[in-house]
């Protein structure tokens, strides 16, 4: 009994300590692709902020790391074993502990909302129950993407194209070219949603070539700096939208 208590005490002490350097190494190997090497976000959320809808405490971090976030692109890493998991949790927690309470973001989100409408973003994107499904749903984009990533997505949309929004060019045997988002492709057919948002199906025997589009279907926006700040501030404020905070099975935000 005494040995068991000693073992439990040692385990608790080890769990509270961890190895920060080893945690950082695990983070760089497994998490940096989405969250950035410094944890400031990319495809994944910024982890250096003090607040998160999923929590910053140890139990929450363990749950997110091992189980993932349903309805998002965060997978579960259930194969993490001790002490690696404790080390990683310690490091991720240290990222937010450095936060001074959140940096002030430049830009006027209210004016950004006006710019969103003026630039007809809803023709491709969806907010809540409104807008188009041609491009990624932006209802929760502020919760899942850093401001830097949003800014780059507006000015250099080809920098990071999510696989589900990779453009495709179908060239028919008569030379006609049709561009759109690939919905599905198999041995016999290719299906896409074209730029007018119509679903198109082509049999392979009528197709000459099927090629990935060399650039993003979203055009780069060369906005004045003030407008860009305002639009990024508005997008960063989107954490659920009019439809609420429910998760979605095919969110696909970028």
Short mmCIF file of C-alpha atoms in Angstrom, two decimals:
data_model
loop_
_atom_site.label_atom_id
_atom_site.label_comp_id
_atom_site.label_asym_id
_atom_site.label_seq_id
_atom_site.Cartn_x
_atom_site.Cartn_y
_atom_site.Cartn_z
CA UNK A 1 0.00 0.00 0.00
CA UNK A 2 2.82 2.37 0.93
CA UNK A 3 4.58 1.60 -2.35
CA UNK A 4 1.39 2.33 -4.27
CA UNK A 5 0.99 5.71 -2.59
CA UNK A 6 4.61 6.57 -3.32
CA UNK A 7 4.15 5.60 -6.94
CA UNK A 8 1.01 7.77 -7.21
CA UNK A 9 2.75 10.70 -5.56
CA UNK A 10 5.70 10.37 -7.91
CA UNK A 11 3.36 10.21 -10.86
CA UNK A 12 1.50 13.33 -9.74
CA UNK A 13 4.77 15.21 -9.28
CA UNK A 14 5.97 14.14 -12.71
CA UNK A 15 2.64 15.18 -14.28
CA UNK A 16 2.95 18.63 -12.74
CA UNK A 17 6.54 19.10 -13.93
CA UNK A 18 7.07 17.77 -17.44
CA UNK A 19 9.86 18.68 -19.82
CA UNK A 20 9.25 21.97 -21.60
CA UNK A 21 11.98 21.38 -24.18
CA UNK A 22 10.62 17.95 -25.02
CA UNK A 23 7.12 19.44 -25.25
CA UNK A 24 8.32 22.04 -27.70
CA UNK A 25 9.97 19.34 -29.80
CA UNK A 26 6.70 17.37 -29.86
CA UNK A 27 4.82 20.54 -30.79
CA UNK A 28 7.14 21.36 -33.70
CA UNK A 29 6.89 17.78 -34.99
CA UNK A 30 3.13 17.38 -34.67
CA UNK A 31 1.39 20.73 -34.31
CA UNK A 32 3.43 23.42 -36.05
CA UNK A 33 2.06 22.63 -39.52
CA UNK A 34 -1.34 24.04 -38.51
CA UNK A 35 -0.55 26.25 -35.50
CA UNK A 36 2.77 27.68 -36.66
CA UNK A 37 6.20 27.07 -35.18
CA UNK A 38 5.58 29.75 -32.55
CA UNK A 39 1.97 28.73 -31.89
CA UNK A 40 0.62 31.99 -33.30
CA UNK A 41 -1.70 30.25 -35.70
CA UNK A 42 -2.03 29.37 -39.35
CA UNK A 43 -4.57 26.87 -40.50
CA UNK A 44 -5.13 26.24 -36.82
CA UNK A 45 -5.99 28.77 -34.10
CA UNK A 46 -3.55 31.07 -32.37
CA UNK A 47 -2.51 29.29 -29.17
CA UNK A 48 -0.72 32.26 -27.62
CA UNK A 49 -3.94 34.00 -26.59
CA UNK A 50 -5.27 33.69 -23.07
CA UNK A 51 -8.76 32.66 -24.17
CA UNK A 52 -10.04 29.68 -26.10
CA UNK A 53 -13.52 28.28 -26.58
CA UNK A 54 -12.01 24.88 -25.75
CA UNK A 55 -10.16 26.01 -22.63
CA UNK A 56 -6.52 26.55 -21.76
CA UNK A 57 -6.40 24.47 -18.57
CA UNK A 58 -4.50 21.19 -18.49
CA UNK A 59 -7.56 18.93 -18.62
CA UNK A 60 -8.99 20.81 -21.62
CA UNK A 61 -5.69 20.71 -23.49
CA UNK A 62 -5.35 16.98 -22.88
CA UNK A 63 -8.86 16.41 -24.16
CA UNK A 64 -8.36 18.47 -27.33
CA UNK A 65 -4.99 16.89 -28.10
CA UNK A 66 -6.11 13.30 -27.61
CA UNK A 67 -9.71 13.55 -28.83
CA UNK A 68 -9.53 16.37 -31.36
CA UNK A 69 -12.36 18.84 -32.00
CA UNK A 70 -15.38 17.26 -33.73
CA UNK A 71 -16.54 19.20 -36.75
CA UNK A 72 -13.18 20.92 -37.16
CA UNK A 73 -9.89 20.04 -38.83
CA UNK A 74 -8.28 19.31 -35.46
CA UNK A 75 -7.70 15.54 -35.32
CA UNK A 76 -7.25 13.54 -32.16
CA UNK A 77 -3.73 12.37 -31.32
CA UNK A 78 -4.71 9.43 -29.19
CA UNK A 79 -1.38 7.72 -29.68
CA UNK A 80 0.47 10.25 -27.51
CA UNK A 81 1.81 8.39 -24.49
CA UNK A 82 3.30 9.62 -21.26
CA UNK A 83 5.54 11.44 -20.68
CA UNK A 84 5.23 12.96 -24.17
CA UNK A 85 1.61 14.03 -23.63
CA UNK A 86 2.43 15.79 -20.36
CA UNK A 87 5.40 17.50 -22.00
CA UNK A 88 3.25 18.70 -24.91
CA UNK A 89 0.44 19.96 -22.66
CA UNK A 90 3.01 21.82 -20.57
CA UNK A 91 4.44 23.53 -23.64
CA UNK A 92 1.06 24.46 -25.14
CA UNK A 93 -0.06 25.86 -21.81
CA UNK A 94 3.14 27.89 -21.60
CA UNK A 95 2.30 29.57 -24.92
CA UNK A 96 -0.86 31.17 -23.57
CA UNK A 97 0.74 31.97 -20.19
CA UNK A 98 3.02 34.42 -22.00
CA UNK A 99 -0.02 36.34 -23.22
CA UNK A 100 -0.53 39.79 -21.76
CA UNK A 101 -4.28 39.47 -22.22
CA UNK A 102 -4.46 39.75 -25.96
CA UNK A 103 -2.95 42.20 -28.36
CA UNK A 104 -5.09 45.02 -29.64
CA UNK A 105 -6.00 44.34 -33.25
CA UNK A 106 -5.99 47.29 -35.64
CA UNK A 107 -9.08 47.93 -37.69
CA UNK A 108 -12.75 48.77 -37.34
CA UNK A 109 -14.78 45.58 -37.41
CA UNK A 110 -18.05 47.45 -38.06
CA UNK A 111 -16.55 49.07 -41.15
CA UNK A 112 -15.09 45.70 -42.06
CA UNK A 113 -18.60 44.25 -42.12
CA UNK A 114 -19.58 46.95 -44.61
CA UNK A 115 -16.51 46.12 -46.72
CA UNK A 116 -17.46 42.44 -46.62
CA UNK A 117 -20.77 43.31 -48.22
CA UNK A 118 -19.30 45.88 -50.61
CA UNK A 119 -16.77 43.37 -51.96
CA UNK A 120 -19.55 40.79 -52.42
CA UNK A 121 -17.77 38.17 -50.32
CA UNK A 122 -21.13 36.47 -49.73
CA UNK A 123 -21.20 35.45 -53.40
CA UNK A 124 -18.68 32.73 -52.48
CA UNK A 125 -18.71 32.50 -48.67
CA UNK A 126 -21.32 31.71 -46.07
CA UNK A 127 -22.03 33.31 -42.71
CA UNK A 128 -24.53 31.40 -40.63
CA UNK A 129 -27.47 30.65 -42.91
CA UNK A 130 -26.63 33.35 -45.46
CA UNK A 131 -24.30 33.40 -48.44
CA UNK A 132 -22.88 30.87 -50.84
CA UNK A 133 -21.31 27.46 -50.25
CA UNK A 134 -18.90 27.85 -53.18
CA UNK A 135 -16.03 28.90 -50.89
CA UNK A 136 -15.22 28.09 -47.26
CA UNK A 137 -17.82 28.82 -44.57
CA UNK A 138 -16.60 31.83 -42.60
CA UNK A 139 -19.08 31.65 -39.71
CA UNK A 140 -16.37 30.67 -37.20
CA UNK A 141 -13.28 31.74 -39.10
CA UNK A 142 -12.20 34.13 -36.32
CA UNK A 143 -12.10 31.24 -33.85
CA UNK A 144 -10.06 29.03 -36.13
CA UNK A 145 -7.63 31.33 -37.90
CA UNK A 146 -5.12 33.93 -36.79
CA UNK A 147 -5.29 37.52 -38.00
CA UNK A 148 -2.05 37.00 -39.91
CA UNK A 149 -3.51 34.01 -41.71
CA UNK A 150 -6.70 35.95 -42.57
CA UNK A 151 -4.64 38.82 -43.94
CA UNK A 152 -2.60 36.48 -46.13
CA UNK A 153 -5.74 34.70 -47.31
CA UNK A 154 -7.09 38.02 -48.59
CA UNK A 155 -3.91 39.26 -50.25
CA UNK A 156 -2.33 35.94 -51.30
CA UNK A 157 -5.11 33.35 -51.42
CA UNK A 158 -2.89 30.87 -53.27
CA UNK A 159 -0.50 30.69 -50.28
CA UNK A 160 -2.60 27.98 -48.65
CA UNK A 161 -5.42 26.22 -50.48
CA UNK A 162 -7.39 23.66 -48.51
CA UNK A 163 -7.67 20.37 -50.45
CA UNK A 164 -11.48 20.51 -50.50
CA UNK A 165 -11.29 23.89 -52.25
CA UNK A 166 -8.63 23.02 -54.78
CA UNK A 167 -9.71 24.30 -58.17
CA UNK A 168 -9.85 21.98 -61.13
CA UNK A 169 -9.89 22.62 -64.89
CA UNK A 170 -11.73 20.14 -67.10
CA UNK A 171 -10.92 20.33 -70.80
CA UNK A 172 -13.47 18.62 -73.02
CA UNK A 173 -12.59 16.90 -76.29
CA UNK A 174 -13.91 19.89 -78.25
CA UNK A 175 -11.48 22.18 -76.37
CA UNK A 176 -14.05 23.70 -74.02
CA UNK A 177 -12.53 24.41 -70.58
CA UNK A 178 -14.64 24.39 -67.43
CA UNK A 179 -13.22 25.53 -64.08
CA UNK A 180 -14.60 24.94 -60.61
CA UNK A 181 -14.24 23.16 -57.29
CA UNK A 182 -13.77 19.42 -57.60
CA UNK A 183 -16.64 17.65 -55.84
CA UNK A 184 -15.65 14.12 -56.74
CA UNK A 185 -13.69 12.17 -59.32
CA UNK A 186 -13.64 8.46 -60.02
CA UNK A 187 -12.66 6.17 -62.87
CA UNK A 188 -15.68 7.05 -64.98
CA UNK A 189 -16.56 10.67 -64.21
CA UNK A 190 -15.51 13.97 -62.67
CA UNK A 191 -17.94 16.22 -60.85
CA UNK A 192 -17.40 19.86 -59.98
CA UNK A 193 -19.18 23.03 -58.93
CA UNK A 194 -18.44 25.64 -61.57
CA UNK A 195 -17.88 29.37 -61.09
CA UNK A 196 -21.62 30.02 -61.44
CA UNK A 197 -22.10 27.47 -58.63
CA UNK A 198 -23.80 24.96 -60.90
CA UNK A 199 -23.08 21.29 -60.33
CA UNK A 200 -21.45 19.77 -63.43
CA UNK A 201 -20.81 16.12 -64.21
CA UNK A 202 -18.59 14.97 -67.07
CA UNK A 203 -18.05 11.42 -68.22
CA UNK A 204 -14.37 10.62 -68.67
CA UNK A 205 -14.90 9.53 -72.29
CA UNK A 206 -15.93 13.12 -73.18
CA UNK A 207 -13.00 14.67 -71.30
CA UNK A 208 -9.56 15.41 -72.74
CA UNK A 209 -7.78 16.37 -69.50
CA UNK A 210 -8.51 17.04 -65.82
CA UNK A 211 -5.96 19.35 -64.18
CA UNK A 212 -5.60 21.08 -60.85
CA UNK A 213 -5.96 24.84 -61.22
CA UNK A 214 -2.53 26.49 -60.92
CA UNK A 215 -3.85 29.19 -58.56
CA UNK A 216 -6.64 29.80 -56.09
CA UNK A 217 -10.10 30.42 -57.50
CA UNK A 218 -10.33 33.32 -55.07
CA UNK A 219 -8.79 36.49 -56.51
CA UNK A 220 -6.16 38.38 -54.47
CA UNK A 221 -7.49 41.60 -52.91
CA UNK A 222 -5.27 44.66 -53.26
CA UNK A 223 -7.09 46.75 -50.69
CA UNK A 224 -5.87 50.01 -49.13
CA UNK A 225 -4.15 49.27 -45.78
CA UNK A 226 -7.02 50.75 -43.74
CA UNK A 227 -9.62 48.69 -45.58
CA UNK A 228 -7.52 45.55 -45.17
CA UNK A 229 -7.19 46.16 -41.41
CA UNK A 230 -10.94 46.68 -41.10
CA UNK A 231 -11.84 43.58 -43.09
CA UNK A 232 -9.39 41.41 -41.13
CA UNK A 233 -10.79 42.81 -37.86
CA UNK A 234 -14.29 41.86 -38.97
CA UNK A 235 -13.32 38.33 -40.03
CA UNK A 236 -11.38 37.83 -36.79
CA UNK A 237 -14.54 38.72 -34.86
CA UNK A 238 -16.53 35.87 -36.40
CA UNK A 239 -16.77 33.19 -33.74
CA UNK A 240 -20.10 31.58 -34.48
CA UNK A 241 -22.31 33.91 -36.46
CA UNK A 242 -26.06 34.21 -36.45
CA UNK A 243 -26.47 30.44 -36.53
CA UNK A 244 -24.71 30.07 -33.17
CA UNK A 245 -21.68 28.05 -32.17
CA UNK A 246 -22.70 24.63 -33.39
CA UNK A 247 -20.02 22.55 -35.02
CA UNK A 248 -20.35 21.50 -38.64
CA UNK A 249 -19.27 18.36 -40.35
CA UNK A 250 -18.00 20.07 -43.51
CA UNK A 251 -16.86 23.45 -42.35
CA UNK A 252 -13.71 23.68 -44.49
CA UNK A 253 -12.66 27.17 -43.40
CA UNK A 254 -9.20 28.44 -44.36
#
